[in-house]
CSV table of C-alpha atoms in Angstrom, one decimal:
chain,number,residue,atom,x,y,z
A,1,MET,CA,84.8,-32.6,190.4
A,2,ASN,CA,83.3,-34.9,187.7
A,3,LYS,CA,80.7,-32.2,187.0
A,4,LEU,CA,83.5,-30.0,185.6
A,5,ILE,CA,84.6,-32.6,183.0
A,6,VAL,CA,83.3,-31.7,179.5
A,7,SER,CA,83.1,-34.4,176.9
A,8,PRO,CA,83.3,-33.8,173.1
A,9,SER,CA,80.3,-32.6,171.3
A,10,PRO,CA,77.4,-33.1,170.7
A,11,HIS,CA,76.3,-32.3,174.3
A,12,ASP,CA,72.5,-32.7,173.7
A,13,GLU,CA,71.3,-35.6,175.9
A,14,ASN,CA,68.0,-35.6,174.0
A,15,TYR,CA,69.6,-36.3,170.6
A,16,ILE,CA,67.4,-38.5,168.5
A,17,LYS,CA,69.0,-40.9,166.0
A,18,THR,CA,67.9,-41.2,162.4
A,19,SER,CA,66.1,-44.4,163.2
A,20,GLY,CA,64.2,-42.7,166.0
A,21,ILE,CA,63.1,-39.9,163.7
A,22,MET,CA,62.0,-42.3,161.0
A,23,LEU,CA,60.1,-44.4,163.6
A,24,ASN,CA,58.1,-41.3,164.6
A,25,VAL,CA,57.3,-40.6,161.0
A,26,ILE,CA,56.0,-44.1,160.5
A,27,ILE,CA,53.9,-43.7,163.7
A,28,ALA,CA,52.5,-40.4,162.3
A,29,LEU,CA,51.5,-42.1,159.0
A,30,ILE,CA,49.7,-45.0,160.6
A,31,PRO,CA,46.3,-43.1,161.1
A,32,ALA,CA,46.1,-42.2,157.4
A,33,LEU,CA,47.0,-45.7,156.4
A,34,CYS,CA,44.4,-47.2,158.7
A,35,VAL,CA,41.7,-44.9,157.3
A,36,GLY,CA,42.9,-45.7,153.7
A,37,CYS,CA,42.6,-49.4,154.5
A,38,TYR,CA,39.0,-48.9,155.8
A,39,ILE,CA,38.0,-46.8,152.8
A,40,PHE,CA,39.7,-48.8,150.0
A,41,GLY,CA,40.1,-52.3,151.4
A,42,TRP,CA,42.7,-54.9,152.0
A,43,ARG,CA,44.8,-54.0,148.9
A,44,VAL,CA,46.1,-50.9,150.8
A,45,ILE,CA,48.0,-53.3,153.1
A,46,THR,CA,49.5,-55.4,150.3
A,47,LEU,CA,50.5,-52.5,148.1
A,48,THR,CA,52.1,-50.8,151.1
A,49,ALA,CA,53.9,-54.0,152.0
A,50,VAL,CA,55.2,-54.4,148.4
A,51,CYS,CA,56.5,-50.8,148.4
A,52,VAL,CA,58.2,-51.2,151.8
A,53,ALA,CA,59.8,-54.6,151.0
A,54,SER,CA,61.0,-53.4,147.6
A,55,CYS,CA,62.5,-50.2,149.0
A,56,MET,CA,64.4,-52.2,151.7
A,57,ILE,CA,65.6,-54.8,149.2
A,58,PHE,CA,66.8,-52.2,146.7
A,59,GLU,CA,68.5,-50.3,149.5
A,60,TYR,CA,70.3,-53.4,150.7
A,61,LEU,CA,71.4,-54.6,147.3
A,62,SER,CA,72.5,-51.1,146.1
A,63,ARG,CA,74.6,-50.6,149.2
A,64,ARG,CA,76.2,-54.0,148.8
A,65,LEU,CA,77.0,-53.3,145.1
A,66,MET,CA,78.4,-49.9,145.9
A,67,LYS,CA,80.4,-51.5,148.8
A,68,ARG,CA,78.9,-49.1,151.4
A,69,SER,CA,77.8,-49.8,154.9
A,70,ASN,CA,74.3,-51.3,155.5
A,71,THR,CA,71.7,-48.6,156.3
A,72,ILE,CA,68.5,-50.8,156.5
A,73,THR,CA,68.3,-50.3,160.2
A,74,ASP,CA,67.9,-46.5,160.0
A,75,LEU,CA,64.3,-47.1,158.7
A,76,SER,CA,64.6,-44.4,156.0
A,77,ALA,CA,63.8,-47.0,153.3
A,78,VAL,CA,60.7,-48.0,155.2
A,79,VAL,CA,59.5,-44.4,155.3
A,80,THR,CA,60.2,-44.0,151.6
A,81,GLY,CA,58.2,-47.1,150.9
A,82,VAL,CA,55.2,-46.0,153.0
A,83,LEU,CA,55.2,-42.5,151.6
A,84,LEU,CA,55.4,-43.8,148.0
A,85,ALA,CA,52.5,-46.2,148.7
A,86,MET,CA,50.4,-43.3,150.1
A,87,ASN,CA,51.0,-41.4,146.9
A,88,LEU,CA,49.7,-44.2,144.7
A,89,PRO,CA,46.2,-45.3,143.7
A,90,VAL,CA,45.1,-48.5,145.3
A,91,THR,CA,44.5,-50.1,141.9
A,92,LEU,CA,48.1,-49.7,140.7
A,93,PRO,CA,49.7,-53.0,139.6
A,94,TYR,CA,52.4,-54.2,142.0
A,95,TRP,CA,55.1,-54.4,139.3
A,96,MET,CA,54.6,-50.7,138.6
A,97,ALA,CA,55.0,-49.9,142.3
A,98,VAL,CA,58.2,-51.9,142.3
A,99,ILE,CA,59.5,-49.7,139.5
A,100,GLY,CA,58.7,-46.7,141.5
A,101,CYS,CA,60.6,-48.1,144.5
A,102,PHE,CA,63.6,-48.7,142.2
A,103,VAL,CA,63.5,-45.1,141.1
A,104,ALA,CA,63.1,-43.7,144.6
A,105,ILE,CA,65.9,-45.8,146.3
A,106,VAL,CA,68.5,-46.6,143.6
A,107,ILE,CA,68.3,-43.6,141.3
A,108,VAL,CA,67.2,-40.7,143.5
A,109,LYS,CA,68.7,-41.7,146.8
A,110,GLN,CA,71.7,-44.1,146.5
A,111,LEU,CA,73.3,-42.9,143.3
A,112,PHE,CA,73.6,-39.5,145.0
A,113,GLY,CA,75.3,-40.9,148.1
A,114,GLY,CA,72.5,-42.2,150.2
A,115,LEU,CA,70.4,-40.6,153.0
A,116,GLY,CA,71.1,-36.9,153.3
A,117,GLN,CA,72.8,-36.6,149.9
A,118,ASN,CA,69.8,-36.8,147.6
A,119,PHE,CA,68.7,-33.5,146.1
A,120,ALA,CA,65.1,-34.4,145.7
A,121,ASN,CA,62.5,-36.3,147.8
A,122,PRO,CA,62.6,-40.0,146.6
A,123,ALA,CA,58.9,-40.7,147.0
A,124,ILE,CA,57.8,-37.5,145.3
A,125,THR,CA,60.2,-38.1,142.4
A,126,ALA,CA,59.1,-41.7,142.0
A,127,ARG,CA,55.4,-40.7,141.9
A,128,ILE,CA,56.1,-38.2,139.1
A,129,VAL,CA,58.1,-40.8,137.1
A,130,LEU,CA,55.2,-43.2,137.5
A,131,MET,CA,52.7,-40.5,136.5
A,132,VAL,CA,54.6,-39.7,133.3
A,133,SER,CA,55.3,-43.4,132.5
A,134,PHE,CA,51.9,-44.9,133.4
A,135,PRO,CA,49.4,-42.1,133.3
A,136,SER,CA,46.3,-44.3,132.9
A,137,ALA,CA,47.2,-46.6,135.8
A,138,MET,CA,48.2,-43.7,138.0
A,139,THR,CA,44.8,-42.0,137.5
A,140,HIS,CA,42.5,-45.0,138.0
A,141,TRP,CA,40.6,-44.4,141.2
A,142,ILE,CA,37.8,-46.4,142.9
A,143,LYS,CA,34.9,-45.2,144.8
A,144,PRO,CA,35.2,-45.3,148.6
A,145,ALA,CA,34.0,-48.5,150.3
A,146,SER,CA,33.6,-50.3,146.9
A,147,TYR,CA,36.3,-52.9,146.7
A,148,GLU,CA,35.7,-53.8,143.1
A,149,TYR,CA,39.1,-52.7,141.9
A,150,ASP,CA,38.7,-53.6,138.3
A,151,ALA,CA,35.2,-52.4,137.7
A,152,VAL,CA,34.5,-49.2,139.6
A,153,SER,CA,36.1,-45.9,138.8
A,154,SER,CA,35.7,-42.5,140.3
A,155,ALA,CA,37.2,-39.0,139.9
A,156,THR,CA,39.2,-37.3,142.6
A,157,PRO,CA,37.7,-34.1,144.2
A,158,LEU,CA,40.1,-31.9,142.2
A,159,ALA,CA,39.3,-33.6,138.9
A,160,MET,CA,35.5,-33.1,139.2
A,161,GLY,CA,34.0,-30.5,137.0
A,162,LYS,CA,32.5,-27.3,138.5
A,163,ASP,CA,29.0,-28.5,137.6
A,164,ALA,CA,29.5,-31.9,139.4
A,165,GLU,CA,28.2,-32.5,142.9
A,166,LEU,CA,31.4,-31.9,144.9
A,167,PRO,CA,32.1,-33.8,148.2
A,168,SER,CA,31.4,-32.0,151.4
A,169,TYR,CA,34.0,-30.8,153.8
A,170,ILE,CA,33.2,-33.7,156.1
A,171,ASP,CA,33.8,-36.2,153.3
A,172,LEU,CA,37.2,-34.5,152.6
A,173,LEU,CA,38.1,-34.5,156.3
A,174,LEU,CA,37.2,-38.2,156.8
A,175,GLY,CA,38.5,-39.4,153.4
A,176,ASN,CA,35.2,-40.4,151.9
A,177,VAL,CA,36.5,-39.5,148.4
A,178,GLY,CA,38.5,-41.0,145.6
A,179,GLY,CA,42.2,-40.4,145.4
A,180,CYS,CA,45.6,-41.9,146.4
A,181,LEU,CA,45.3,-44.5,149.2
A,182,GLY,CA,47.0,-42.3,151.8
A,183,GLU,CA,46.0,-38.7,150.9
A,184,THR,CA,42.3,-38.7,151.1
A,185,CYS,CA,41.7,-38.3,154.9
A,186,ALA,CA,42.8,-34.8,155.8
A,187,LEU,CA,42.0,-35.3,159.5
A,188,ALA,CA,44.3,-38.3,159.9
A,189,LEU,CA,47.1,-36.5,158.0
A,190,LEU,CA,46.7,-33.4,160.2
A,191,ALA,CA,46.8,-35.6,163.3
A,192,GLY,CA,50.0,-37.2,162.1
A,193,GLY,CA,51.6,-33.8,161.3
A,194,LEU,CA,50.7,-32.3,164.6
A,195,TYR,CA,52.2,-35.4,166.3
A,196,LEU,CA,55.5,-34.8,164.6
A,197,ALA,CA,55.4,-31.2,165.5
A,198,ALA,CA,54.7,-32.0,169.2
A,199,LYS,CA,57.6,-34.5,169.2
A,200,ARG,CA,59.7,-31.7,167.6
A,201,ILE,CA,60.5,-33.9,164.6
A,202,ILE,CA,59.4,-31.3,162.2
A,203,SER,CA,58.9,-27.5,162.2
A,204,LEU,CA,55.5,-26.1,161.3
A,205,ALA,CA,57.1,-23.2,159.4
A,206,ALA,CA,57.0,-24.9,155.9
A,207,PRO,CA,53.5,-26.6,156.3
A,208,VAL,CA,51.9,-23.4,157.6
A,209,SER,CA,53.4,-21.2,154.9
A,210,PHE,CA,52.5,-23.9,152.2
A,211,ILE,CA,48.9,-24.3,153.3
A,212,GLY,CA,48.4,-20.6,154.1
A,213,SER,CA,49.8,-19.3,150.8
A,214,LEU,CA,47.7,-21.7,148.8
A,215,ALA,CA,44.6,-20.7,150.7
A,216,VAL,CA,45.2,-17.0,150.2
A,217,LEU,CA,45.9,-17.3,146.5
A,218,MET,CA,42.8,-19.5,146.0
A,219,ALA,CA,40.6,-17.0,147.8
A,220,ILE,CA,42.0,-14.2,145.7
A,221,ALA,CA,41.3,-16.2,142.6
A,222,GLY,CA,37.6,-16.6,143.7
A,223,GLU,CA,37.9,-20.3,144.5
A,224,ASP,CA,37.1,-22.1,147.7
A,225,PRO,CA,40.3,-22.1,149.7
A,226,LEU,CA,39.2,-24.7,152.3
A,227,TYR,CA,38.1,-27.1,149.6
A,228,HIS,CA,41.5,-26.9,147.9
A,229,ILE,CA,43.4,-27.3,151.2
A,230,LEU,CA,41.4,-30.4,152.2
A,231,ALA,CA,41.3,-32.0,148.7
A,232,GLY,CA,44.3,-33.7,147.1
A,233,GLY,CA,47.7,-34.2,148.6
A,234,VAL,CA,48.2,-30.8,150.3
A,235,PHE,CA,48.3,-32.2,153.9
A,236,LEU,CA,50.4,-35.2,152.9
A,237,GLY,CA,52.9,-33.1,151.0
A,238,ALA,CA,53.0,-30.2,153.5
A,239,PHE,CA,53.5,-32.3,156.7
A,240,PHE,CA,55.4,-35.3,155.4
A,241,MET,CA,57.4,-34.2,152.3
A,242,ALA,CA,57.9,-30.5,152.5
A,243,THR,CA,59.6,-31.1,155.9
A,244,ASP,CA,62.1,-33.7,154.7
A,245,TYR,CA,65.5,-33.0,156.3
A,246,ALA,CA,67.7,-33.7,153.3
A,247,THR,CA,65.8,-31.9,150.6
A,248,THR,CA,64.3,-28.8,152.3
A,249,PRO,CA,66.0,-25.8,153.9
A,250,ILE,CA,67.3,-26.1,157.4
A,251,THR,CA,67.0,-22.4,158.3
A,252,PHE,CA,63.7,-21.0,159.7
A,253,LYS,CA,63.4,-18.3,157.0
A,254,GLY,CA,64.3,-20.9,154.4
A,255,LYS,CA,61.5,-23.2,155.5
A,256,ILE,CA,59.0,-20.3,155.2
A,257,VAL,CA,60.3,-19.5,151.7
A,258,PHE,CA,60.1,-23.1,150.7
A,259,GLY,CA,56.5,-23.4,151.9
A,260,LEU,CA,55.5,-20.2,150.1
A,261,GLY,CA,57.1,-21.5,146.9
A,262,CYS,CA,55.2,-24.8,147.2
A,263,GLY,CA,51.9,-22.9,147.7
A,264,VAL,CA,52.4,-20.6,144.8
A,265,ILE,CA,53.4,-23.4,142.4
A,266,THR,CA,50.5,-25.6,143.5
A,267,PHE,CA,48.1,-22.7,143.0
A,268,VAL,CA,49.5,-22.0,139.5
A,269,ILE,CA,49.2,-25.6,138.4
A,270,ARG,CA,45.7,-26.1,139.9
A,271,HIS,CA,44.3,-22.8,138.7
A,272,PHE,CA,45.9,-22.3,135.3
A,273,GLY,CA,47.1,-25.7,134.3
A,274,SER,CA,45.3,-28.7,132.8
A,275,TYR,CA,46.5,-31.0,135.6
A,276,PRO,CA,44.2,-30.9,138.6
A,277,GLU,CA,46.9,-31.6,141.2
A,278,GLY,CA,50.2,-29.8,141.7
A,279,VAL,CA,51.7,-30.7,145.1
A,280,SER,CA,54.2,-33.2,143.9
A,281,PHE,CA,55.6,-31.0,141.1
A,282,SER,CA,55.7,-28.0,143.5
A,283,ILE,CA,57.8,-29.9,146.1
A,284,LEU,CA,60.1,-31.3,143.5
A,285,LEU,CA,60.8,-27.9,141.9
A,286,MET,CA,61.4,-26.4,145.4
A,287,ASN,CA,63.7,-29.2,146.2
A,288,ILE,CA,65.9,-28.1,143.3
A,289,LEU,CA,65.9,-24.6,144.6
A,290,THR,CA,66.7,-25.6,148.2
A,291,PRO,CA,70.5,-24.9,148.0
A,292,TYR,CA,69.9,-21.4,146.8
A,293,ILE,CA,67.2,-20.7,149.4
A,294,GLU,CA,69.6,-21.8,152.1
A,295,GLN,CA,72.3,-19.6,150.7
A,296,MET,CA,70.0,-16.6,150.7
A,297,THR,CA,68.5,-17.2,154.2
A,298,ARG,CA,71.5,-18.4,156.2
A,299,THR,CA,72.6,-16.3,159.2
A,300,ARG,CA,75.7,-14.3,158.5
A,301,ILE,CA,78.5,-14.9,160.9
A,302,PHE,CA,79.3,-11.7,162.9
A,303,GLY,CA,82.7,-10.3,161.7
A,304,ALA,CA,83.0,-12.7,158.7
A,305,LYS,CA,82.7,-10.0,156.1
A,306,GLY,CA,85.5,-8.0,157.7
A,307,ALA,CA,87.7,-11.1,157.9
A,308,GLU,CA,87.1,-11.8,154.3
A,309,LYS,CA,88.2,-8.3,153.3
A,310,SER,CA,91.3,-8.5,155.4
A,311,GLU,CA,92.3,-11.8,153.8
A,312,GLY,CA,91.9,-10.3,150.4
């Protein structure tokens, strides 16, 4: 008889808590961080630690000041810190990274109500703010495997001129190029993204439409689509930030539209603009459009239209 007793919803026994989701995201980011540490040296660890610690402290203090419940244990602040660090050059001064953490946690996240209430991805927004505020520091790269942070500089694959000797596909796959500390190794990011998909933490709808649309447009424009997919922050943005629960559409069609929009905007910025990268700006712009995308792609309830008419 006990089998006939129904408890209140939710009834899904495999329900994963927020902390479980965030833990899986952290696990998925570990390969890229390990490769980044191997390529750029020990400062990857310290810069990531500064970002994580700062995000957790800002989250704790802001929640206390706003007299809200403590949310440190849900690990969302840790994920924000790791993602922000992966979007920074390894040479960035620590105090600038702390400013980015303040923007991400206090301004973008907590002032809008906390996790799930923010309209934009905190890490992406913080990177753009740092880029606008400290353009020189945010574009100072070092050559792979040369740990002379103050003396050696290098261009990212997307910033190299057409006449320059471009890195090979293998170098782009393995991360043997200049760039942000967590976005250079496409293979590690792909492995992390597929891990999240296999664990059903994310849907591949947005990443596939993002990467696919960018590749098609680059091919039509006469550029190397594979090079543009592997270079820059496409994989990091597609798998880890274009799939954010709070700032991207929840409907399947909406995820596809979101990914397509990111691909188109990234293409326009890279191909026509003076800025070599465009992933961060594309995701932020599509974050703003997310409510409208959800409204256009949500499933209509059967009979709802007739009910509305009868009420009128």
